[in-house]
Every structure is written in C-alpha cells, then in structure tokens.
Coordinates of C-alpha atoms and ligand atoms in Angstrom, one line a residue:
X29 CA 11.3 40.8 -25.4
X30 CA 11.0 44.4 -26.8
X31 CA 14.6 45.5 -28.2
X32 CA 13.2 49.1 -28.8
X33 CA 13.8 51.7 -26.1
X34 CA 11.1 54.1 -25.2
X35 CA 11.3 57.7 -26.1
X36 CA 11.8 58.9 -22.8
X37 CA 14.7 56.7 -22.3
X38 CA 16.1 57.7 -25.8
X39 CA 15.7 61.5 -24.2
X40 CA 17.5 60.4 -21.3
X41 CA 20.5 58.3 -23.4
X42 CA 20.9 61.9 -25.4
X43 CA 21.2 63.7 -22.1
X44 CA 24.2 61.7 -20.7
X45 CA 25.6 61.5 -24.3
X46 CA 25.5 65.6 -24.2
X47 CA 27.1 65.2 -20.5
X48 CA 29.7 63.4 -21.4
X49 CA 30.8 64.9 -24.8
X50 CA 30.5 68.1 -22.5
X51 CA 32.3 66.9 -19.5
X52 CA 34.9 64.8 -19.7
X53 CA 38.2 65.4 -20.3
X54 CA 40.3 64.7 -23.4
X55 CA 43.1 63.2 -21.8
X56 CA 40.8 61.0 -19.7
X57 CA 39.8 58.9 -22.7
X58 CA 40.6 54.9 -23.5
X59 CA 39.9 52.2 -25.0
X60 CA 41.1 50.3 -22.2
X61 CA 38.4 49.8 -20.0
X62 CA 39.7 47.0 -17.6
X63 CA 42.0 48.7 -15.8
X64 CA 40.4 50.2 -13.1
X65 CA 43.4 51.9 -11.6
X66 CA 45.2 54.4 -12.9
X67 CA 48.6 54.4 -13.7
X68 CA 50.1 57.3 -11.5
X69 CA 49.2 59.3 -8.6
X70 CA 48.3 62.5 -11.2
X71 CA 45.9 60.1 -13.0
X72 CA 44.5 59.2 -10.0
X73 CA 43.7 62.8 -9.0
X74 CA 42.3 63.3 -13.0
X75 CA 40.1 60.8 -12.2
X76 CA 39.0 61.7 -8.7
X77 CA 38.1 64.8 -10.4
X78 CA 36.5 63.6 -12.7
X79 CA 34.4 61.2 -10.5
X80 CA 33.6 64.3 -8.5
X81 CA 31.5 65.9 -11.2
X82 CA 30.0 62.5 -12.2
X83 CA 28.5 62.3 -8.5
X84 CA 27.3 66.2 -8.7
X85 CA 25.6 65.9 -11.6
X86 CA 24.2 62.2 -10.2
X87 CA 25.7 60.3 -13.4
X88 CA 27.3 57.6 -11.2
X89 CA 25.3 55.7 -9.1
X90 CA 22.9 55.0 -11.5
X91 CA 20.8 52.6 -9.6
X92 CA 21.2 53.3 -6.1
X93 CA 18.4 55.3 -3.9
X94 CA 18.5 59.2 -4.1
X95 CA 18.9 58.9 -0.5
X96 CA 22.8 58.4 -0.9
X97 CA 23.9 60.2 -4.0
X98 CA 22.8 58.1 -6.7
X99 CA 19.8 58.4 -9.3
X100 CA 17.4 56.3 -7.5
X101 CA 16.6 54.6 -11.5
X102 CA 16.4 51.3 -13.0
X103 CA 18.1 49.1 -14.4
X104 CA 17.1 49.9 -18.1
X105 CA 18.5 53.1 -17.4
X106 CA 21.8 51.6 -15.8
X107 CA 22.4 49.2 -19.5
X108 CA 21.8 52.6 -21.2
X109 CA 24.0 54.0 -19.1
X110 CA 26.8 51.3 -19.8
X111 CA 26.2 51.8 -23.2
X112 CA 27.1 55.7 -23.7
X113 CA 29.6 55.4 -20.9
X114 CA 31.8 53.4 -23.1
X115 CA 30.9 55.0 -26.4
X116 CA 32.0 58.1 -24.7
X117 CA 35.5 56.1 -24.0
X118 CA 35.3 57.1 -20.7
X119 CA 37.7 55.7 -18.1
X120 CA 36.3 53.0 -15.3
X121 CA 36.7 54.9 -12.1
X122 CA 38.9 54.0 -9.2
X123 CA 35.8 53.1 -7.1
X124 CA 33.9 51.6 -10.2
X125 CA 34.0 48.0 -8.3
X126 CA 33.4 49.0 -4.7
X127 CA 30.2 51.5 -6.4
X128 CA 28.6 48.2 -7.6
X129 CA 30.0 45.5 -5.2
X130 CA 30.6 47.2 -1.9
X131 CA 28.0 50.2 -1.8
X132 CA 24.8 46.9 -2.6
X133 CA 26.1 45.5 0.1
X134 CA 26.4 48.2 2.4
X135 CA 22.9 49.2 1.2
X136 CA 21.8 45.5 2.4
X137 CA 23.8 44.7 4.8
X138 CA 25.0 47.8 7.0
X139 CA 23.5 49.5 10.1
X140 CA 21.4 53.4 9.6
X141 CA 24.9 54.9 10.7
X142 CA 27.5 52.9 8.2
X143 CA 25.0 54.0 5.4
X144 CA 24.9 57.4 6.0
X145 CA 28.8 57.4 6.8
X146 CA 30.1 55.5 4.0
X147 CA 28.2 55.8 1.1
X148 CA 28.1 59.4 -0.5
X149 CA 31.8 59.8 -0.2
X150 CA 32.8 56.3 -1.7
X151 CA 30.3 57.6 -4.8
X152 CA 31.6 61.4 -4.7
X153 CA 35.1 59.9 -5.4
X154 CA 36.2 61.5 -1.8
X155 CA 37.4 58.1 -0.2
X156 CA 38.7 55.5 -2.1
X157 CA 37.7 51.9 -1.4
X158 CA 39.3 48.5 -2.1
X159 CA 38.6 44.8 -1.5
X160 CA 40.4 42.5 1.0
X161 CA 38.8 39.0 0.2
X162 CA 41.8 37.1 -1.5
X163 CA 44.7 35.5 0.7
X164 CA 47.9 34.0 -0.4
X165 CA 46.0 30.4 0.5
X166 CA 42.7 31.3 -0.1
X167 CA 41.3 32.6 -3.6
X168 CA 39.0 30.4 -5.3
X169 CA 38.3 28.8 -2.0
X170 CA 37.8 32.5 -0.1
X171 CA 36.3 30.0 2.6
X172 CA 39.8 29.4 3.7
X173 CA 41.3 32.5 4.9
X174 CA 43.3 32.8 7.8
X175 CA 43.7 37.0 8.3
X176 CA 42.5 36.8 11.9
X177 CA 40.2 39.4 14.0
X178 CA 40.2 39.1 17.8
X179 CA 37.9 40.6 19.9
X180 CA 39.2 43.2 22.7
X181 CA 36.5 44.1 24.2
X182 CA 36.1 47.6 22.8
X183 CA 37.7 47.4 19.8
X184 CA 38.7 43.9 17.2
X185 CA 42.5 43.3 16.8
X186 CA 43.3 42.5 12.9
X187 CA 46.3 40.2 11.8
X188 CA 47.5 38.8 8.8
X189 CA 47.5 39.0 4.9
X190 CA 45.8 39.8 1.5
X191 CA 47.0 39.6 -1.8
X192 CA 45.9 40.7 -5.5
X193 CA 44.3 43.8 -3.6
X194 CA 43.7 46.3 -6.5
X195 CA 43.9 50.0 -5.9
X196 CA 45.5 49.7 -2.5
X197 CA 47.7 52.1 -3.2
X198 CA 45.2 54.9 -3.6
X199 CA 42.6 53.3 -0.6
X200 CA 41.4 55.3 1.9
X201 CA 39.1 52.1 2.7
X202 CA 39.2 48.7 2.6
X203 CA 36.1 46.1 3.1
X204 CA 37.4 42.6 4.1
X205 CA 36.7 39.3 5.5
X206 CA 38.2 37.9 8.9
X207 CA 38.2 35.0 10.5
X208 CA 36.5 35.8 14.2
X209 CA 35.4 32.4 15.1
X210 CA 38.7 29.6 14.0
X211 CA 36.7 26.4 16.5
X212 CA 34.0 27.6 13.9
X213 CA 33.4 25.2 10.6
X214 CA 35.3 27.4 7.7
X215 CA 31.9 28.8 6.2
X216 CA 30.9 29.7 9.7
X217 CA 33.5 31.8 11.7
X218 CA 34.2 34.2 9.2
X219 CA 33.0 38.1 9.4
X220 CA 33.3 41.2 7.5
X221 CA 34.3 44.6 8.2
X222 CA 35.9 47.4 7.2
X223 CA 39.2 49.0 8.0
X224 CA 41.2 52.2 7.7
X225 CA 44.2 51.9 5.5
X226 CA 45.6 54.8 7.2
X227 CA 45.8 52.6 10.5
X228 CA 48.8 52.2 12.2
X229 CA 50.1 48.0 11.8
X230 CA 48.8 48.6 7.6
X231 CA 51.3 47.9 5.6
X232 CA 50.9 48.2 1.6
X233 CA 53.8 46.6 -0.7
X234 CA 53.2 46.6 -4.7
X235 CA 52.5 43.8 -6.9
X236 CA 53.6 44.6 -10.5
X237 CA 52.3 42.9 -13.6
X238 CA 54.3 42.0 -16.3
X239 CA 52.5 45.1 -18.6
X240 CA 55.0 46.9 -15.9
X241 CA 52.1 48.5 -14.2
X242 CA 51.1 48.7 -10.2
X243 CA 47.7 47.3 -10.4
X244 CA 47.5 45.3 -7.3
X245 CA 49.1 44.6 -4.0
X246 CA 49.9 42.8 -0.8
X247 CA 48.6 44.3 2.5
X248 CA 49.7 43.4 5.7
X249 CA 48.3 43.8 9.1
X250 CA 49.9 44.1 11.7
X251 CA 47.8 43.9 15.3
X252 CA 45.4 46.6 13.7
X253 CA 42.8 48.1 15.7
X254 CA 39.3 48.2 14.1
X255 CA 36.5 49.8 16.0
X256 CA 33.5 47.2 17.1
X257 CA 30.9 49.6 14.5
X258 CA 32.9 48.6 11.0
X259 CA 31.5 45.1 11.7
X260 CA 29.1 44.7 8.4
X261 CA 26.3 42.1 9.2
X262 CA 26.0 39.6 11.9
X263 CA 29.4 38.5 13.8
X264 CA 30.6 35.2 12.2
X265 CA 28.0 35.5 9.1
X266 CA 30.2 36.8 7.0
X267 CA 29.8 34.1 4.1
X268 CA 26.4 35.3 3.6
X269 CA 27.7 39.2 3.3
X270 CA 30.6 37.9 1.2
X271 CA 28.0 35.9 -1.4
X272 CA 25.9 39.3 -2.0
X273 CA 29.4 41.6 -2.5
X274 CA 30.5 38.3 -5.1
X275 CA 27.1 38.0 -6.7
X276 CA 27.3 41.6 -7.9
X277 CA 31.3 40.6 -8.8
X278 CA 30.4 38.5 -11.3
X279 CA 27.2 40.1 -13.0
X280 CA 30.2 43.4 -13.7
X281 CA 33.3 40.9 -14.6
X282 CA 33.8 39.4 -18.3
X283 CA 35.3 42.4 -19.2
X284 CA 34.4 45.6 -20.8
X285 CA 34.3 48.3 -24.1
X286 CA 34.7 45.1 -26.0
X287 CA 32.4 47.3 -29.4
X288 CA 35.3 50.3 -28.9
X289 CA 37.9 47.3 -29.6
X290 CA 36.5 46.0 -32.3
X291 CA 35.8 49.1 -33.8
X292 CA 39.8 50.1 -33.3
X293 CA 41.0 46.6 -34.9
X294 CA 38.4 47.5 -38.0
X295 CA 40.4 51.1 -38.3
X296 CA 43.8 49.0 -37.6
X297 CA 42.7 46.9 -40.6
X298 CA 42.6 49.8 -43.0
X299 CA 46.4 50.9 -42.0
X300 CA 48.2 48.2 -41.7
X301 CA 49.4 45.8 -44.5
X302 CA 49.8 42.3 -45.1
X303 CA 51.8 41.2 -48.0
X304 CA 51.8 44.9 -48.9
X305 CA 48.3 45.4 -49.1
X306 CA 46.2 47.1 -46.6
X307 CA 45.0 43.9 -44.2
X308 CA 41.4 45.0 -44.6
X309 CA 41.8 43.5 -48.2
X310 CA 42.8 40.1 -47.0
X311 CA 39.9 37.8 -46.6
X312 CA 41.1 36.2 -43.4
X313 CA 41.2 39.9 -41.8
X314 CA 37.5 40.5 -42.8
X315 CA 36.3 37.0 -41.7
X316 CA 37.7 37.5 -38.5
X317 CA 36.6 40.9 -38.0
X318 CA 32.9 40.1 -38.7
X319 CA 33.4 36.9 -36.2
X320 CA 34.3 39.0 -33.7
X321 CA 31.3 41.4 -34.1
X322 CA 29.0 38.8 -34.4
X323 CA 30.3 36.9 -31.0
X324 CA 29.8 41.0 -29.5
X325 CA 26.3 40.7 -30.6
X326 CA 25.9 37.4 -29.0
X327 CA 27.4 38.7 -26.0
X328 CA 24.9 42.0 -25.9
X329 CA 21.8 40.2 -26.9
X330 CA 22.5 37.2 -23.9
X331 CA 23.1 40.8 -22.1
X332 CA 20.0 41.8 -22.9
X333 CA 17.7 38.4 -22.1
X334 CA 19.5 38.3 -18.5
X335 CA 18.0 42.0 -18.1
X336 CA 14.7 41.0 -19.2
X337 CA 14.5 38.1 -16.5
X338 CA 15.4 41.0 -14.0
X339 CA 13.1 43.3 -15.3
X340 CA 10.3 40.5 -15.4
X341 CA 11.1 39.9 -11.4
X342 CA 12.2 36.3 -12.4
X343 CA 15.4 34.9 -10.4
X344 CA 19.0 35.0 -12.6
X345 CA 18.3 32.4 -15.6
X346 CA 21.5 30.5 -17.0
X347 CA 22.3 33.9 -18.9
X348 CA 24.0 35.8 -16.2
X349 CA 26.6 32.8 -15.7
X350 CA 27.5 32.5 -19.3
X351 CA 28.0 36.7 -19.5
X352 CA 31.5 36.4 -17.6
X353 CA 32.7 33.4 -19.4
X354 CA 31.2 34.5 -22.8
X355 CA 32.9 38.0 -22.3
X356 CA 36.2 36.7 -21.1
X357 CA 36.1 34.6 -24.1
X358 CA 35.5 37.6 -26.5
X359 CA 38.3 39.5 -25.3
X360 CA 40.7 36.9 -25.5
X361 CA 39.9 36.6 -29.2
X362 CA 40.3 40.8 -29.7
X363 CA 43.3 40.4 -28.0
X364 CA 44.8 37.1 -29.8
X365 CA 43.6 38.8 -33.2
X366 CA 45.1 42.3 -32.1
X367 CA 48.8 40.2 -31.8
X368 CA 47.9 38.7 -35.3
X369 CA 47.0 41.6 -36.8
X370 CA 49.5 43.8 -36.0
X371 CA 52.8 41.6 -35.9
X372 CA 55.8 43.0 -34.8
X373 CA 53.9 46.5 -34.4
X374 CA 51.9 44.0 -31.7
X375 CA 55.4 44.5 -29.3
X376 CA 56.1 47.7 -29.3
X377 CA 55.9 49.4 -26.1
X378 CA 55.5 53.2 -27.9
X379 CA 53.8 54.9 -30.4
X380 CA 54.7 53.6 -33.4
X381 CA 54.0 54.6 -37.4
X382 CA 50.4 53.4 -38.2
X383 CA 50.2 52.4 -34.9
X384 CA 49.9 55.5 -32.6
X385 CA 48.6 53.2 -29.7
X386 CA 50.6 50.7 -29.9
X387 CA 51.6 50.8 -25.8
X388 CA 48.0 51.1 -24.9
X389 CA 47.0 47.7 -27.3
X390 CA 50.1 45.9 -25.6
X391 CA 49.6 46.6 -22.2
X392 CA 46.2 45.4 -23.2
X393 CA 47.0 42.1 -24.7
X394 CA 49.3 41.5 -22.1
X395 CA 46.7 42.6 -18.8
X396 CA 43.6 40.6 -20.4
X397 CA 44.3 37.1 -18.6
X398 CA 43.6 38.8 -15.5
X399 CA 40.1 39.3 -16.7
X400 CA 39.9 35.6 -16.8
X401 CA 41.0 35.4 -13.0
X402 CA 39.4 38.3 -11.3
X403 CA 35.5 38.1 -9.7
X404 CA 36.2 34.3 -10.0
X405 CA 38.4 32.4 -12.6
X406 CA 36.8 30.9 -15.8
X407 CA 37.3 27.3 -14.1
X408 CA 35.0 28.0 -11.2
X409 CA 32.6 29.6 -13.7
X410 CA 32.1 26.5 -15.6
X411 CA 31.4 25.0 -12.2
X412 CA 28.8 27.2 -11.3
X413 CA 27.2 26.8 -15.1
X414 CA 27.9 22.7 -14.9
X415 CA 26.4 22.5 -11.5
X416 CA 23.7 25.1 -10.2
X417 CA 22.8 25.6 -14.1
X418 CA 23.0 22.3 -16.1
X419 CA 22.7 20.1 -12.9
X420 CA 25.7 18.1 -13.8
X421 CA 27.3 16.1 -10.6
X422 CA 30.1 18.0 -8.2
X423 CA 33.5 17.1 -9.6
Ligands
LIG526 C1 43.4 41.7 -12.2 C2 43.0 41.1 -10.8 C3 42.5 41.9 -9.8 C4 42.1 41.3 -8.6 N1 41.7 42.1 -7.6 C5 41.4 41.6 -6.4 C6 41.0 42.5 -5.3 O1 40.9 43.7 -5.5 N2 40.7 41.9 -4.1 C7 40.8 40.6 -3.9 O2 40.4 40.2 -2.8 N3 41.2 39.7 -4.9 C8 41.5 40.2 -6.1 N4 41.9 39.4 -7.1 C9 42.2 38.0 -6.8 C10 41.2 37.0 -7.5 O3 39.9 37.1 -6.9 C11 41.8 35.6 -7.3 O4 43.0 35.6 -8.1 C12 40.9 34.5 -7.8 O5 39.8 34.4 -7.0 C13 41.6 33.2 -8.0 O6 42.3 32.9 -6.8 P1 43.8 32.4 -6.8 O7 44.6 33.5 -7.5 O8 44.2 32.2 -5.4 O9 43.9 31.1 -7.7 P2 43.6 29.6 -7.2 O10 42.2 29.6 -6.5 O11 44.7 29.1 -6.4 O12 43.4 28.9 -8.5 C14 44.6 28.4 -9.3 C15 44.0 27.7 -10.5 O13 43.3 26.5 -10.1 C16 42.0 26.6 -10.7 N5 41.0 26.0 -9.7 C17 40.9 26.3 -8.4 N6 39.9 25.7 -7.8 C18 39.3 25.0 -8.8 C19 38.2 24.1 -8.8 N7 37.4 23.8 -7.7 N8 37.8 23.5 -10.0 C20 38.6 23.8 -11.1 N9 39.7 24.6 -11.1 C21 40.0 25.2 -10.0 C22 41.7 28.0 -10.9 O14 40.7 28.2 -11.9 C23 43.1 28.5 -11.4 O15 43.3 28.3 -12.7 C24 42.3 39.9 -8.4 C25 42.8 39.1 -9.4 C26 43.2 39.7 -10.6 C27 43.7 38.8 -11.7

C-alpha cells in the first residue's frame, strides 16, 4: 500500500485544519475523546452549537451522500478527517455514534420518507439520538431481549426496559430493538424502530459512574405508542438491521485520541519528578513512553491496511477485528502508565501543581473500562477473532 497522501488530499487536510483552528471554540477542547456526552446541560448546548456549524460547513458527515447533509466523500478523506479532528482536540459530538451507526443504517435500511425525515437533523445537531439495544438480561446476547412491541392496529404498543443507554438524557430520539414476534425463535421475532423520547409512558432515570458523571441510563416504557412508519426494515427482521447498526459499532469502538494522550504523558514526564528528578530522566519513564508510541503506530498502521482492503473493494480482513481489541488494549496501558506516572497527583479530583488536569486524567483512568465493554466487550471480540477469523471451534 501507498502511505503517501495525494496533494489534493493534503489541500483538503489543510482546509479542515484552517476550519477548525478557525472554528472551534476554546473551551470546547479535550483530550478526552471517549466521552461522548457532555457533562451538563450548558455543555450540551456548546456542543450542539458547535455541531451546528460542523453540518453548515458540511465537516460532519464526512461519508454520507450530499443528498442528506454530508460530504458525499470517501473514506480516505473520512481517516484524514479523523486525523485532524483529534489533532484539533475537538470534542466527540453527542450524535457522534448515532452519525456513524444509526444514520448507515437508516441510509440502508429506511423507507424514502424516514430518510428524508430523520437524517439532516440528527447530522445538524437539531435532534439528538440514542441507542436502545442493551437490556438488563440481554447485552452480549442482544438476541435475548424481552422490551415487547404489540401491534394495535394503527399504531405498536412499547413495554419494557433498557439499560446503559448513553445520552438519554439529552435524546430527542431513540432507535431500538423489540421483540414483536415472542412464538418466534429469539433471532427471528425481533424488529426495530424508533421512538420519541418525549412520549408519554418514557421514563428516563440516571446511571452514574463511579468518575461521578451521568453518562448513561435506564429507560422505561411504559404502554408507549409508536406510529406503524418508525418500523426500520422488515417486521420481525430486526437481527439483520441490528448486525449492520453493530458492524459499524465496532469498526468506531477501541477508543480514541490515543496520539493526544501520549503526547500529554510525554509533557507530564518533563514536570513531574521521581526521586527528585524530572521522570523524563528515569529510564523506565522513557522505555515506557516509546512502548506506548510504538503500540500507537501498530495500532494506526493495522488502521491503515484495514482501509486499504476497503479501498481495494475486498471484504473486512482479520484487521478490523483486532482494531477494537488492539485499541482497548492501548488505552488501558496510557491509562495504567498515567496512574504510575503521576502517583498521588494520579487521585486528585482538581487541578493540581504540575498537574493542571489532573480531574480530566482521573475521570479518564477511571471511565476507560467502559471502552472495553461498549460496541461489544473484549471477550466477545476474541470470539469473533478465534472463530470467524482464526477458524478456531465455538467454545
Ligand atoms: C460506556 C458504555 C456505554 C454504553 N452505551 C450503550 C448504549 O448507548 N446503548 C446500549 O444499548 N448499550 C450500551 N452499552 C451497553 C453495552 O453494549 C453492554 O454493556 C455490552 O454489550 C455487554 O453487555 P452486559 O453489560 O449485559 O454484559 P454481559 O453480556 O452480561 O457480560 C458480562 C461478562 O461476561 C462476559 N461474556 C458474556 N458472554 C460471553 C461469551 N459468550 N464468551 C465469553 N465471555 C462472555 C462479558 O465479556 C463480560 O465480561 C454501553 C456500555 C458501556 C460500558
């Protein structure tokens, strides 16, 4: 493969790289680029903003067709994209996983109308979107959820649960799977639709992590009424809609802004001490350091051969399985060398000495395991590598 881009790509990096310097906001800036959510209600709007110039300058949506908002280019263009987007430190927006789950999906999966209903405003930042897949019995094995939909007629009657649902608290929208057939085999009666969260019978009660933030929730419903038209796909065959929203899941999970970390532990190196010298000087420090960056490079260049299969038309190689485990992996070694590096700076919950953002790096250290759990946990990745990739028996 050629690791060289073209000039007229180079043109276009510069242009978002002007954008963005131009653009976005001081206070918007982080070098956590996990959390999808923002923190408070005035973030939120900060971010909405800032979403809302992204879509009218068509900087979001980097992929998808003109037709709905987005940029109509390719994928060469999205990894650039990626690239400056977190050089620029620029926060993952609210709708950042329904943009590249949800919206693909619609695109395959929905009817003329859904598209032209649904899509512009979910990109624009208007409507807020989140994801109702996971049940208090049914996560790894999605295949078992209970959350009922009953047909009335005009109209399908929603009841039951979700759990771990991110952003709730914010959605306008959320996309979900139902059970509409139970006499159906589990993988069979299952459909997928989307529902108001302003509905009367939805009920949203926080989840709070231990980094004392309101990431995720539980939602409730309650005899909802969904309209017949928010069915997405065939009735019953919503397995096969699920498995295109999950493909793009884990192709976008592993993690992100992993170089920006790095690059902060290098600057952390040079002002903290160990033994009373500055930790940069200690040869453990260094040795981790460059193991770090070298396991980054690993990460990017694996990054780079999966894209090349794409570009080349050829189906997803072993690659695009190892990028979630492989980047999980990496930022649980920034963060497990971010606690030794910085010691007893690694607990404070406030700016602290040579450690001005030292409650940003904890709530980081303490939010990463989720990585290892959301779009799929680690275990069931090493199932899909063992079996689909290495041919290894079912265990
Ligand atoms: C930060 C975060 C955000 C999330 N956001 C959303 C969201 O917006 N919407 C949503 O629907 N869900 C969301 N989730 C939920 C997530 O998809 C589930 O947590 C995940 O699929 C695992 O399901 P579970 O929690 O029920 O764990 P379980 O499936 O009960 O797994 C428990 C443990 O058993 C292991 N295990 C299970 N089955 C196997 C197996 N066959 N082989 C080996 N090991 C196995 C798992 O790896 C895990 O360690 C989020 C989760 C996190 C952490």
């Amino acid at each position: 493969m050629d690791f060289e881009y073209s000039a007229e790509q180079e043109a276009y990096r510069m242009e978002l790289r002007n954008w963005l310097e131009a653009n976005l906001p001081e206070d918007l800036k982080t070098d956590d680029n996990h959390s999808m959510v923002p923190s408070s209600p005035e973030e939120f709007k900060k971010r909405q903003a800032f979403q809302k110039k992204l879509a009218q300058a068509r900087w979001i949506g980097i992929w998808w067709p003109r037709e709905y908002g987005g940029r109509g280019a390719g994928i060469i263009e999205q990894t650039i994209y990626d690239e400056e987007y977190d050089r620029a430190r620029a926060p993952r927006m609210t709708n950042h996983p329904p943009i590249n789950q949800w919206g693909p999906t619609v695109i395959q999966w929905g009817t003329d109308a859904q598209k032209k209903r649904l899509l512009a405003p979910m990109l624009s930042g208007e409507e807020t979107w989140c994801q109702g897949y996971s049940e208090p019995n049914a996560g790894s094995d999605i295949a078992a959820l209970q959350t009922r939909a009953v047909d009335k007629g005009d109209y399908f009657e929603v009841t039951g649960q979700k759990i771990w649902t991110s952003a709730a608290q914010f959605a306008d929208w959320i996309y979900m799977l139902v059970r509409t057939d139970p006499a159906a085999p589990k993988h069979k009666g299952i459909s997928c639709m989307y529902v108001n969260m302003h509905s009367p019978g939805v009920e949203v009660r926080p989840l709070i992590e231990m980094t004392g933030t309101h990431h995720f929730n539980e939602v409730f419903f309650d005899n909802v009424q969904v309209p017949k038209e928010h069915l997405v796909g065939p009735l019953n065959e919503g397995w096969r809609v699920a498995m295109t929203t999950l493909n793009y899941e884990r192709a976008i999970s592993g993690g992100a802004g992993h170089l920006n970390q790095i690059k902060r532990l290098i600057e952390l190196a040079g002002t903290v001490t160990v033994d009373g010298r500055p930790a940069m000087e200690d040869e453990y420090v260094r040795q981790q350091l460059a193991q770090l960056r070298i396991e980054y490079e690993a990460l990017r260049l694996t990054g780079l051969r999966a894209l090349t299969r794409q570009i080349k038309g050829l189906p997803p190689g072993p690659e695009l399985s190892m990028l979630k485990t492989v980047g999980c992996s990496l930022v649980l070694g920034i963060t497990r060398f971010t606690t030794e590096l910085l010691g007893s700076y690694g607990i404070m919950n406030q700016a602290y000495g040579p450690v001005p953002d030292a409650h940003q790096l904890l709530s980081i250290v303490l939010g990463v395991r989720g990585i290892t759990i959301a779009g799929g946990t680690t275990e069931i990745s090493r199932n899909i590598i063992g079996e689909r990739t290495l041919g290894l028996p079912k265990g």
